[in-house]
Short mmCIF file of C-alpha atoms and ligand atoms in Angstrom, two decimals:
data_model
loop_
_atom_site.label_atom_id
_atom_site.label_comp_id
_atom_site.label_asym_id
_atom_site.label_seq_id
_atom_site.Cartn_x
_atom_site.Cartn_y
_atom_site.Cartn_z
CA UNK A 1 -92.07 3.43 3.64
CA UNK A 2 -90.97 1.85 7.11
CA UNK A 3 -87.94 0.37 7.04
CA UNK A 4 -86.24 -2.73 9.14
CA UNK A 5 -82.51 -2.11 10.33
CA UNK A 6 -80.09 -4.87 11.40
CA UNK A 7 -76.55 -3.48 13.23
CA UNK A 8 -73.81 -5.70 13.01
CA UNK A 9 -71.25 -4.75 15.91
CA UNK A 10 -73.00 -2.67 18.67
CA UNK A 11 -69.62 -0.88 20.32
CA UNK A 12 -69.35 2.66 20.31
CA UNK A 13 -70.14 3.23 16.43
CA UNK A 14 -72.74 1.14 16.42
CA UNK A 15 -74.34 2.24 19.70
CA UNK A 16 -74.05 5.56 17.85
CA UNK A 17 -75.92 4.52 15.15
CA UNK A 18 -78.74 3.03 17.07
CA UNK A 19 -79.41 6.53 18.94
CA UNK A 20 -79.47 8.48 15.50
CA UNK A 21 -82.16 5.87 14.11
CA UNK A 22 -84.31 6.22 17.43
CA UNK A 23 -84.75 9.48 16.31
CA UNK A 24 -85.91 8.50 12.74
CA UNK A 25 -89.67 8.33 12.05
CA UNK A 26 -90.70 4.87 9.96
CA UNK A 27 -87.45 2.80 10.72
CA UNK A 28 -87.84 -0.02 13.53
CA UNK A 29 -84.11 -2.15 14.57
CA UNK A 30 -85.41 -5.54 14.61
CA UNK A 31 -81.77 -6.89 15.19
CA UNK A 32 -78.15 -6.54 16.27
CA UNK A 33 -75.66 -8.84 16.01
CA UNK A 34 -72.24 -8.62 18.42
CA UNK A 35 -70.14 -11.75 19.75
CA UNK A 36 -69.61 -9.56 23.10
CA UNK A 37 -72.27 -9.91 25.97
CA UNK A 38 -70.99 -5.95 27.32
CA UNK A 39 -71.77 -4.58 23.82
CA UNK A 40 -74.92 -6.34 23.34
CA UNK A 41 -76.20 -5.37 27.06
CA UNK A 42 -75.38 -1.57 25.79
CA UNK A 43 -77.35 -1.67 22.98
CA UNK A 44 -80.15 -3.23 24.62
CA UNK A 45 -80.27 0.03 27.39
CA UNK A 46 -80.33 2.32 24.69
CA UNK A 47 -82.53 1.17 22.22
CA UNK A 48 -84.68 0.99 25.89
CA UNK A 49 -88.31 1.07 24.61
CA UNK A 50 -87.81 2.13 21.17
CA UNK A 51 -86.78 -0.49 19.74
CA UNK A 52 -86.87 -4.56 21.21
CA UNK A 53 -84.50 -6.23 18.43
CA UNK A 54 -83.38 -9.92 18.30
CA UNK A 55 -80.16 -10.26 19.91
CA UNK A 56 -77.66 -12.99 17.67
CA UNK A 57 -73.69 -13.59 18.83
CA UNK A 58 -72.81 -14.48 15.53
CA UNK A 59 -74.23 -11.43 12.35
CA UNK A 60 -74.82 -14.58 9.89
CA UNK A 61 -78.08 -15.51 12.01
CA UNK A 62 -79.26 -11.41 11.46
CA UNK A 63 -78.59 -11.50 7.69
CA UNK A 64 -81.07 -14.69 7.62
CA UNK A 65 -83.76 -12.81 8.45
CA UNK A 66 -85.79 -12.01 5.66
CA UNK A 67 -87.42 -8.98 7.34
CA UNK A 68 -84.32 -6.98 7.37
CA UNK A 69 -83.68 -4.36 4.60
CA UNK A 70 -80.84 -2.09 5.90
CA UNK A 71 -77.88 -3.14 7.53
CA UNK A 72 -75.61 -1.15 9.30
CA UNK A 73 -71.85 -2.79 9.84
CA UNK A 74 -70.13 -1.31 12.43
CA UNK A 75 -67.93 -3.84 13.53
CA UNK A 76 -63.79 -3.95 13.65
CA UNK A 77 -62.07 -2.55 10.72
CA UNK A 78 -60.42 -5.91 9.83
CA UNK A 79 -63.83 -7.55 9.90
CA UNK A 80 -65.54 -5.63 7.21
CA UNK A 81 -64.51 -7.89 4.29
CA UNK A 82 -65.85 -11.12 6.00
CA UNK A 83 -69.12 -9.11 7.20
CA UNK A 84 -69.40 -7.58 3.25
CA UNK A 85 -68.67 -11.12 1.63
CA UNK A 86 -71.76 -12.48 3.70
CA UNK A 87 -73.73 -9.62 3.19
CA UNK A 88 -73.24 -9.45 -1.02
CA UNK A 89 -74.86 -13.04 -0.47
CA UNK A 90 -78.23 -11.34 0.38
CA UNK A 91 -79.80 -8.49 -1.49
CA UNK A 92 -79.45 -6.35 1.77
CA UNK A 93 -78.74 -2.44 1.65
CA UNK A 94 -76.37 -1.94 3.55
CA UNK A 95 -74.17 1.12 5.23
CA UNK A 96 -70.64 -0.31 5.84
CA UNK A 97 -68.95 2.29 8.52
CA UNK A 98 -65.12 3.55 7.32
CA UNK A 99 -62.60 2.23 6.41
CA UNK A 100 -64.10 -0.02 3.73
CA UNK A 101 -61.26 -2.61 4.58
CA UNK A 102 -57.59 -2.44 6.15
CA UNK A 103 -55.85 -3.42 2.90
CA UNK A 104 -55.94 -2.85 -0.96
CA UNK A 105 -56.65 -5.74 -2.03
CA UNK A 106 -59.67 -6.32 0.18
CA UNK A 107 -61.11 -2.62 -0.54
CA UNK A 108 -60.97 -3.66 -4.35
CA UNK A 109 -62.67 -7.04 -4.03
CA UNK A 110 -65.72 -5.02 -1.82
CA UNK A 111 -65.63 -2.55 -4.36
CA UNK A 112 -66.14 -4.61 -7.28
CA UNK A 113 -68.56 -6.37 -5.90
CA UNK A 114 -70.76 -3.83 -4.82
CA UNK A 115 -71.22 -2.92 -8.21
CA UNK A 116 -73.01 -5.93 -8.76
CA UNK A 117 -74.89 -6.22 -5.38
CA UNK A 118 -78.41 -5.46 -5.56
CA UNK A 119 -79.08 -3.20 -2.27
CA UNK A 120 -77.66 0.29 -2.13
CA UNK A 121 -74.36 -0.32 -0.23
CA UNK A 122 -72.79 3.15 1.72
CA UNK A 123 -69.74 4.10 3.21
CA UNK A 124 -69.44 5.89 6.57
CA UNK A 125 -68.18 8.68 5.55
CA UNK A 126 -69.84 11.47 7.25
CA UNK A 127 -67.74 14.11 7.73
CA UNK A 128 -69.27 15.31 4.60
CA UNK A 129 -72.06 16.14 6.03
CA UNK A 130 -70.87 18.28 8.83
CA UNK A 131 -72.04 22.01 8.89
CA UNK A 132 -68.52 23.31 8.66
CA UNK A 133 -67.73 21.10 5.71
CA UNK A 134 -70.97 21.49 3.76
CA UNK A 135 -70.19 25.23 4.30
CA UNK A 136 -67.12 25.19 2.61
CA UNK A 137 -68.40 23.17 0.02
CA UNK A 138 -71.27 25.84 -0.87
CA UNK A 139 -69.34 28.76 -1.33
CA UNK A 140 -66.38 27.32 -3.41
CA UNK A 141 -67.03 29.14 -5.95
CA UNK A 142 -66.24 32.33 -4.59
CA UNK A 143 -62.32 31.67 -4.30
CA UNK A 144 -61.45 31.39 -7.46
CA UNK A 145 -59.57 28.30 -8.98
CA UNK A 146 -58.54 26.31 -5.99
CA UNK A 147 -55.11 25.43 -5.43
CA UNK A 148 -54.68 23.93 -1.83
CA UNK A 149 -56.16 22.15 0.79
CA UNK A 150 -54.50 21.92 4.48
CA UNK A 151 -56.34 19.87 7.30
CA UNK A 152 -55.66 20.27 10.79
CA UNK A 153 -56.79 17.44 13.23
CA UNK A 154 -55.41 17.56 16.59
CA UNK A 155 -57.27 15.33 19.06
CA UNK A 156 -56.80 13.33 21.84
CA UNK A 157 -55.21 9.39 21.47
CA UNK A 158 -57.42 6.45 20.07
CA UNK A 159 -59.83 5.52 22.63
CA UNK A 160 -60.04 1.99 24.33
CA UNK A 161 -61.83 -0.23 22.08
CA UNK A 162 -63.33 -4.00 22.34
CA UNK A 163 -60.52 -6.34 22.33
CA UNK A 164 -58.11 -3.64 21.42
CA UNK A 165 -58.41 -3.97 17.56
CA UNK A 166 -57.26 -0.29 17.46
CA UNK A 167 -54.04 -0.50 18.86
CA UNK A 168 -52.29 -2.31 15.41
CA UNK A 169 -51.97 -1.78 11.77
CA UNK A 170 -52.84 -5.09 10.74
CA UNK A 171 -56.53 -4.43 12.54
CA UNK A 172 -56.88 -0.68 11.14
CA UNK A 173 -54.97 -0.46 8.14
CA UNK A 174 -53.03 1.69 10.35
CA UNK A 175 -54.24 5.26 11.58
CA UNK A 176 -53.76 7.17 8.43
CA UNK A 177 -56.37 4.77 7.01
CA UNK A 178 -58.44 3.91 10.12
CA UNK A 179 -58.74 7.49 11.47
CA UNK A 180 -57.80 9.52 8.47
CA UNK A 181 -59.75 8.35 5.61
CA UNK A 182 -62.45 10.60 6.17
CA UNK A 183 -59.71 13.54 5.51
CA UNK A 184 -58.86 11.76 2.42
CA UNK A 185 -62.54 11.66 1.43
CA UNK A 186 -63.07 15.36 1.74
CA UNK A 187 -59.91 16.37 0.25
CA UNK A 188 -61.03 14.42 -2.97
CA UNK A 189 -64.73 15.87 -2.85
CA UNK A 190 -63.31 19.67 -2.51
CA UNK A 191 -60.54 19.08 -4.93
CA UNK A 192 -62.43 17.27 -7.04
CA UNK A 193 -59.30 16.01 -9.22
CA UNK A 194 -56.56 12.91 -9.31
CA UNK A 195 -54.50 12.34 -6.53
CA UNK A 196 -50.98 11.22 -7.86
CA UNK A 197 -48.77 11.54 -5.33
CA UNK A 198 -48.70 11.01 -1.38
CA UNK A 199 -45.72 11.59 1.08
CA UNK A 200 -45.56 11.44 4.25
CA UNK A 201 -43.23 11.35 7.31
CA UNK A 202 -45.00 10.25 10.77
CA UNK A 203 -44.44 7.97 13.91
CA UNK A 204 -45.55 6.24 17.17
CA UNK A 205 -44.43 8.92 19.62
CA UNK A 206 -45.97 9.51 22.16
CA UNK A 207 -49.77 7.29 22.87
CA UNK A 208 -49.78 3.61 23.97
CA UNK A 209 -45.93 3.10 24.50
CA UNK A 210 -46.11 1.36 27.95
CA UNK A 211 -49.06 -0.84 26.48
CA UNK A 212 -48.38 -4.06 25.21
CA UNK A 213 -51.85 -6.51 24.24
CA UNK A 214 -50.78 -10.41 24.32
CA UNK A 215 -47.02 -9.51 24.98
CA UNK A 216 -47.19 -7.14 21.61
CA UNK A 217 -46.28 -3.46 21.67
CA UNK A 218 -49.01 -1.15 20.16
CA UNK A 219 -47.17 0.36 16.74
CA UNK A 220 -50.18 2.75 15.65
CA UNK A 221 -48.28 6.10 14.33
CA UNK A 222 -49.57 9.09 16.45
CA UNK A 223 -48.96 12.07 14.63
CA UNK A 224 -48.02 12.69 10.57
CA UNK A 225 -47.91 15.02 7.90
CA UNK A 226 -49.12 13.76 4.63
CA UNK A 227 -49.15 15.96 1.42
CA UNK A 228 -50.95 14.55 -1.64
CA UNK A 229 -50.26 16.31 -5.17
CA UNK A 230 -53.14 16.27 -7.81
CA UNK A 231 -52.89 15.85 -11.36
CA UNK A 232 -53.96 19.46 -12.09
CA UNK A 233 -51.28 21.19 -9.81
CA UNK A 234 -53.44 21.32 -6.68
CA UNK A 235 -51.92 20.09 -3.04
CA UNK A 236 -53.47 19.24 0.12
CA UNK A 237 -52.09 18.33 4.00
CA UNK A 238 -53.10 16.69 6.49
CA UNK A 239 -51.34 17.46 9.86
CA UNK A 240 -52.35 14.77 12.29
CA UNK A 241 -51.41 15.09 15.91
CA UNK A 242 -53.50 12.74 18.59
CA UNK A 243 -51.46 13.86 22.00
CA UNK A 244 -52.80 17.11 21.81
CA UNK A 245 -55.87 17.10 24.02
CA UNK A 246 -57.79 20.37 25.34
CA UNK A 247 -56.67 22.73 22.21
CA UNK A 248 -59.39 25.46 20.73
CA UNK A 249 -60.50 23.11 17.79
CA UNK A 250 -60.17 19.57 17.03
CA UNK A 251 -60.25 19.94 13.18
CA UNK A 252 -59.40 22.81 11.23
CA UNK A 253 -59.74 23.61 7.43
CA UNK A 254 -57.95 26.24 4.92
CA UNK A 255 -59.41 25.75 1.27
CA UNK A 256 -57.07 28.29 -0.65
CA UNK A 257 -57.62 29.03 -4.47
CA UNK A 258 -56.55 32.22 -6.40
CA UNK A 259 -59.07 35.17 -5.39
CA UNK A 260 -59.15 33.90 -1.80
CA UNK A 261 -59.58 31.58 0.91
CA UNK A 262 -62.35 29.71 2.92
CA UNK A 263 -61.98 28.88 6.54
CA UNK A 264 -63.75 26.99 9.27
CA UNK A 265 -62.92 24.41 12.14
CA UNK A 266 -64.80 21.94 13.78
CA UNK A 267 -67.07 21.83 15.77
CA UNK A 268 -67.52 25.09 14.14
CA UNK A 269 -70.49 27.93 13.57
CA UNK A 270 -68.30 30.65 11.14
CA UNK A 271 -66.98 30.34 7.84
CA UNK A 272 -64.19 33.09 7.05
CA UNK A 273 -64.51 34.09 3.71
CA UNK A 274 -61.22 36.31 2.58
CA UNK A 275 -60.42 37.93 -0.84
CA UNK A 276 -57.30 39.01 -2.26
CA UNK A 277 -58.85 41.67 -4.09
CA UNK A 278 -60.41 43.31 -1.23
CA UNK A 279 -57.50 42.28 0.90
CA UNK A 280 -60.68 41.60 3.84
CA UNK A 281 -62.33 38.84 5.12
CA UNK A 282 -66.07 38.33 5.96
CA UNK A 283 -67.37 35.79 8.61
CA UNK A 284 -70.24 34.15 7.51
CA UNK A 285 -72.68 32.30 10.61
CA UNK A 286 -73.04 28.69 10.15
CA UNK A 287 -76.40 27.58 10.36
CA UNK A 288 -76.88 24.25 12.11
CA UNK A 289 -79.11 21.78 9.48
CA UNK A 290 -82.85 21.91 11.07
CA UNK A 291 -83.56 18.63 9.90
CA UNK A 292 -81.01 17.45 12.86
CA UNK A 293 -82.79 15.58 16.02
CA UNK A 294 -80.20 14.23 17.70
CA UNK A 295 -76.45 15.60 17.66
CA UNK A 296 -74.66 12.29 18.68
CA UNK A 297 -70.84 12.30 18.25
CA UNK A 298 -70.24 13.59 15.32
CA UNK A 299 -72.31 17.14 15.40
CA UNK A 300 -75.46 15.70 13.90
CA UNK A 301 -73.26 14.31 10.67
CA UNK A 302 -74.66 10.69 11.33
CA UNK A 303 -78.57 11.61 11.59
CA UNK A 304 -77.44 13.91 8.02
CA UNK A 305 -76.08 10.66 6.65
CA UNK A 306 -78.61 8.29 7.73
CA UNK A 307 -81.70 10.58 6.09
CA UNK A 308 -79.59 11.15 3.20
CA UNK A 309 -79.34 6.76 2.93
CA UNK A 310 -82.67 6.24 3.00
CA UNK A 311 -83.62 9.67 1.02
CA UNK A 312 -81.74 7.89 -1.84
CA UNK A 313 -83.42 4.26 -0.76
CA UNK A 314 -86.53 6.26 -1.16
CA UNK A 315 -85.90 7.75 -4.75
CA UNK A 316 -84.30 4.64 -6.15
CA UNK A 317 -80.87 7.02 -6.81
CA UNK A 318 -77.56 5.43 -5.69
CA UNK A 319 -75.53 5.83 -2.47
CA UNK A 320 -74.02 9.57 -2.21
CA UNK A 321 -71.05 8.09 -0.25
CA UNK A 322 -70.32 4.95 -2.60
CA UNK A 323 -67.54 2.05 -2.37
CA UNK A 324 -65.32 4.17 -4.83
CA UNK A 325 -65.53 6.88 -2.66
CA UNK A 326 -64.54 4.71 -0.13
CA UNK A 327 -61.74 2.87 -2.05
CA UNK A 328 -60.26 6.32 -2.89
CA UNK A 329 -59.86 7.70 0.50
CA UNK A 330 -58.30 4.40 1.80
CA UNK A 331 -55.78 4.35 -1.10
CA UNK A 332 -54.75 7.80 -0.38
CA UNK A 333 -54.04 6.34 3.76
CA UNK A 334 -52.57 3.73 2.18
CA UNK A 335 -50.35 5.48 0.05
CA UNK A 336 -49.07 7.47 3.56
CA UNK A 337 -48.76 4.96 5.77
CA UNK A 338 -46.61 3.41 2.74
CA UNK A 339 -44.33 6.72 2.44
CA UNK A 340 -43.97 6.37 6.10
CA UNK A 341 -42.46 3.08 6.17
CA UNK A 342 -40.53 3.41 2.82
CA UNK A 343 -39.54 7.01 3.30
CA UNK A 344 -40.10 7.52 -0.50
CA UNK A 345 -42.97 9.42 -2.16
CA UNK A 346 -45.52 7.15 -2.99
CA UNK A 347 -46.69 7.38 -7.17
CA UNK A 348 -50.02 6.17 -7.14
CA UNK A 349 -50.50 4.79 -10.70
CA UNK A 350 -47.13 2.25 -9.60
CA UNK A 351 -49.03 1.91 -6.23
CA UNK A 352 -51.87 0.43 -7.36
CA UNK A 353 -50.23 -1.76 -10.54
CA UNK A 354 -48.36 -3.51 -7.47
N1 LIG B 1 -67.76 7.15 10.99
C1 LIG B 1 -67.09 7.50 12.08
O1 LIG B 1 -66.86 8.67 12.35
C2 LIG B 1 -66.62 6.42 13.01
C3 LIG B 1 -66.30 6.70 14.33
C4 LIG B 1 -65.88 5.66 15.15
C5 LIG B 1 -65.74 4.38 14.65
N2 LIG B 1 -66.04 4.14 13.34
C6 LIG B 1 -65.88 2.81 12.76
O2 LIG B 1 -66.88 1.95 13.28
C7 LIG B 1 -66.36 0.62 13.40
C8 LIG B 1 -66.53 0.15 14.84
O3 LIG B 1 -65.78 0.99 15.70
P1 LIG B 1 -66.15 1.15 17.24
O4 LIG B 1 -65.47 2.38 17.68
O5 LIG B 1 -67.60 1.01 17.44
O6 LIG B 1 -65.41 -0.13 17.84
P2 LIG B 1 -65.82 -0.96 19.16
O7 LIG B 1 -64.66 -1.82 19.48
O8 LIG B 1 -66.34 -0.02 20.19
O9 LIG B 1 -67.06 -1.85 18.67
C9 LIG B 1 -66.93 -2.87 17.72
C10 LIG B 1 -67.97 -3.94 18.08
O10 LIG B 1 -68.03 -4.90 17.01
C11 LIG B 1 -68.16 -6.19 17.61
N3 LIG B 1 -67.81 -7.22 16.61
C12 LIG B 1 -66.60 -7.73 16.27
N4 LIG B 1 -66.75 -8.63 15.27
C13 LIG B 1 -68.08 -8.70 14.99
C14 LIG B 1 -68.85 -9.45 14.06
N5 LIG B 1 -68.31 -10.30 13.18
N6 LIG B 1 -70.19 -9.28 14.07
C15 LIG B 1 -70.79 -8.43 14.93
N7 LIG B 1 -70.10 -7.68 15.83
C16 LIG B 1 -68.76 -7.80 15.84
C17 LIG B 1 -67.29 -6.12 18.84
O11 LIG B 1 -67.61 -7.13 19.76
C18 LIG B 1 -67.62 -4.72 19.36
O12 LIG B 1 -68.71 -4.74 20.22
C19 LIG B 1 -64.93 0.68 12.92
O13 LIG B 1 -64.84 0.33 11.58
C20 LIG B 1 -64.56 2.13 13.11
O14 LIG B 1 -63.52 2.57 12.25
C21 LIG B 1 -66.49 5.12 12.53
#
C-alpha cells in the first residue's frame, strides 16, 4: 500500500518529519504547506530528490487535493485547532504533532470530533516509543505494585522558533503544556490510573528575560516541579529545569513500586533493575529497535511512531497515540500551569466542570 503524505508547517518538526518519511519504503510527500518562504526553501533541500511535493502558502490548498491520504500538522501550537477544524472537513488521516491545542476548551472540541472523523487521527506523542521508555514499560512487572513516578528533564532553553510563537503562554499553552505534555503522557501510560490532583510551584527565571517580541516580555516559566496524585494512591514528579545545559542526561526516569525500582535516562542504553528483596540491582543493555533507519531528533522515536501510524492504517486498528491520550496529558499541563498561577492544588474533577 503506497501512501501520499501532505505536511502542514515545514519548521523544525516538520522538517523532522519529512527526513523520517524519506526513509520509509511506499510513502511519497506530494505536498507541504507553510506561509514562510525560509521554511518552505528548507523543506525543499531536504526532501532533495526524494520527494518533489507541491509547495502551497496557505494548508487549505494541500487538503484540496484529493491524492493526499496522511497529513502530518506540524505547525504552531495555537494553530492546531484551525488546521484540525479544516482537516475534520476531509476524510484525511492525519498525525497532529503535541500539544493537541493550547487550551481546554479547544483540546475538547478536537477531541470530540475526532471521534467522528473518518481517517485515523494521531497525536505526536513519541516519547513512548523511545528505547529507554519502552524498556521500562516491558519489565513493569517485575517491581511489584507501583507506587511512584519521578521525571527528570533538564535541558537547555526553548529554541528560536518562526515568529517566536514559543516565547508566550497564549501560543503554547504555556511550557508545562507545550514542552511537558509528553511527561504527562507517559506518566499516565506507566501509571495507568486517574490523575486527581496536580500542584505545582514554578517560574520565569532565568531564559528570555532581556527579550521582548513587539514591545512584550517573554513570560514562559523555565523551571517547575509538578506532582500529580492518582486515584489509587500512586504519585508522580516532574522536575523541569531548561537553564541547565551540558549535564550527563537530559531526561531521567525512577519508576518505584513495592519489590523495587526501574531506572533509565535518556538518551539512554541501560535499564537498572533493583529489588528490595535482594537489596541489588541488575543493569540490563538496551537494545536499540532494528527497525530504526534514521535516528532524527528524537533517538529514532519519530521513524517508531510513523511505522507504528501506518502499521495501524494498514490493519484497519485505531491510532495507538489517540486524541484522549492527547487531551489527558494537556489537562494534566494545564492543571500545573493553573497551580502555578493560583498557588492552590488543582482538583481535577472541579477543573474540568469549570
Ligand atoms: N513531538 C515532538 O517531540 C516535537 C518537537 C518539537 C516540536 N513539536 C511540535 O511541532 C509543532 C511545530 O514546532 P516547530 O518546532 O517545528 O516550530 P517552527 O516554528 O520551527 O515551525 C512551525 C512552522 O509552521 C509554519 N506555520 C504556521 N502556521 C501555519 C499554517 N497555518 N499552515 C502551515 N504552516 C504554518 C510556520 O511558518 C513554521 O514554518 C509544534 O506544535 C511543536 O510543539 C513537537
Amino acid at each position: 500500500m503506497k501512501l501520499n503524505y501532505g505536511i502542514i508547517g515545514s519548521g523544525m518538526m516538520g522538517c523532522e518529519h519529512i527526513r523520517n518519511l524519506r526513509k520509509i519504503p511506499d510513502v511519497d510527500i506530494v505536498a507541504i504547506a507553510d506561509p514562510d518562504e525560509n521554511s518552505r526553501k528548507r523543506a525543499k533541500h531536504i526532501c532533495g530528490d526524494s520527494f518533489q511535493p507541491i509547495f502551497y502558502e496557505d494548508h487549505r490548498a494541500l487538503l484540496s487535493k484529493n491524492s493526499i491520504d496522511v497529513v502530518v500538522v506540524s505547525t504552531p501550537n495555537f494553530t492546531h485547532i484551525e488546521v484540525m477544524r479544516d482537516i475534520f472537513k476531509t476524510d484525511k488521516h492525519v498525525l497532529l504533532e503535541k500539544p493537541m491545542c493550547t487550551n481546554l476548551a479547544d483540546g475538547i472540541e478536537v477531541f470530540e470530533r475526532s471521534k467522528a472523523h473518518s481517517g485515523l487521527v494521531w497525536v505526536g506523542l513519541e516519547y513512548r516509543f523511545m528505547p529507554p521508555i519502552q524498556a521500562i514499560i516491558s519489565h513493569t512487572g517485575e517491581v511489584g505494585e507501583i507506587k511512584m513516578l519521578s521525571i527528570r528533564e533538564h535541558r537547555f532553553p526553548f529554541l528560536k522558533k518562526v515568529g517566536d510563537w514559543n516565547r508566550f503562554n497564549e501560543k503554547t499553552g504555556g511550557t508545562l503544556v507545550e514542552k511537558c505534555c509528553h511527561f504527562f503522557d507517559l506518566m499516565n501510560l506507566m501509571i495507568k490510573s486517574n490523575p486527581v490532583k496536580v500542584y505545582a510551584s514554578g517560574s520565569q527565571s532565568v531564559n528570555h528575560l532581556d527579550e521582548a517580541y513587539g514591545g512584550k516580555p517573554p513570560d514562559i516559566l523555565d523551571n517547575s516541579f509538578v506532582i500529580v496524585d492518582y486515584e489509587m494512591g500512586q504519585r508522580a514528579m516532574l522536575d523541569l529545569c531548561m537553564f541547565a545545559e551540558g549535564g550527563r542526561h537530559e531526561q531521567e526516569i525512577v519508576l518505584t513500586g513495592d519489590k523495587g525500582k526501574l531506572e533509565t535516562y535518556i538518551p539512554g542504553k541501560e535499564l537498572f533493575i533493583s529489588s528490595r528483596q535482594n537489596n541489588s540491582f541488575e543493569t540490563l543493555e538496551i537494545k536499540k529497535d532494528s527497525r530504526v533507519r534514521e535516528e532524527g531528533l528524537h533517538h529514532g522515536a519519530s521513524y517508531i511512531e510513523h511505522l507504528e501510524l501506518i502499521d495501524c492504517l494498514k490493519q484497519r486498528r485505531p491510532a495507538k497515540v489517540d486524541c484522549k491520550d492527547g487531551l489527558d496529558s494537556m489537562i494534566l499541563g494545564l492543571a500545573a500551569q493553573e497551580s502555578i498561577k493560583t498557588g492552590d492544588p488543582i482538583y481535577l474533577n472541579e477543573f474540568l466542570r469549570n
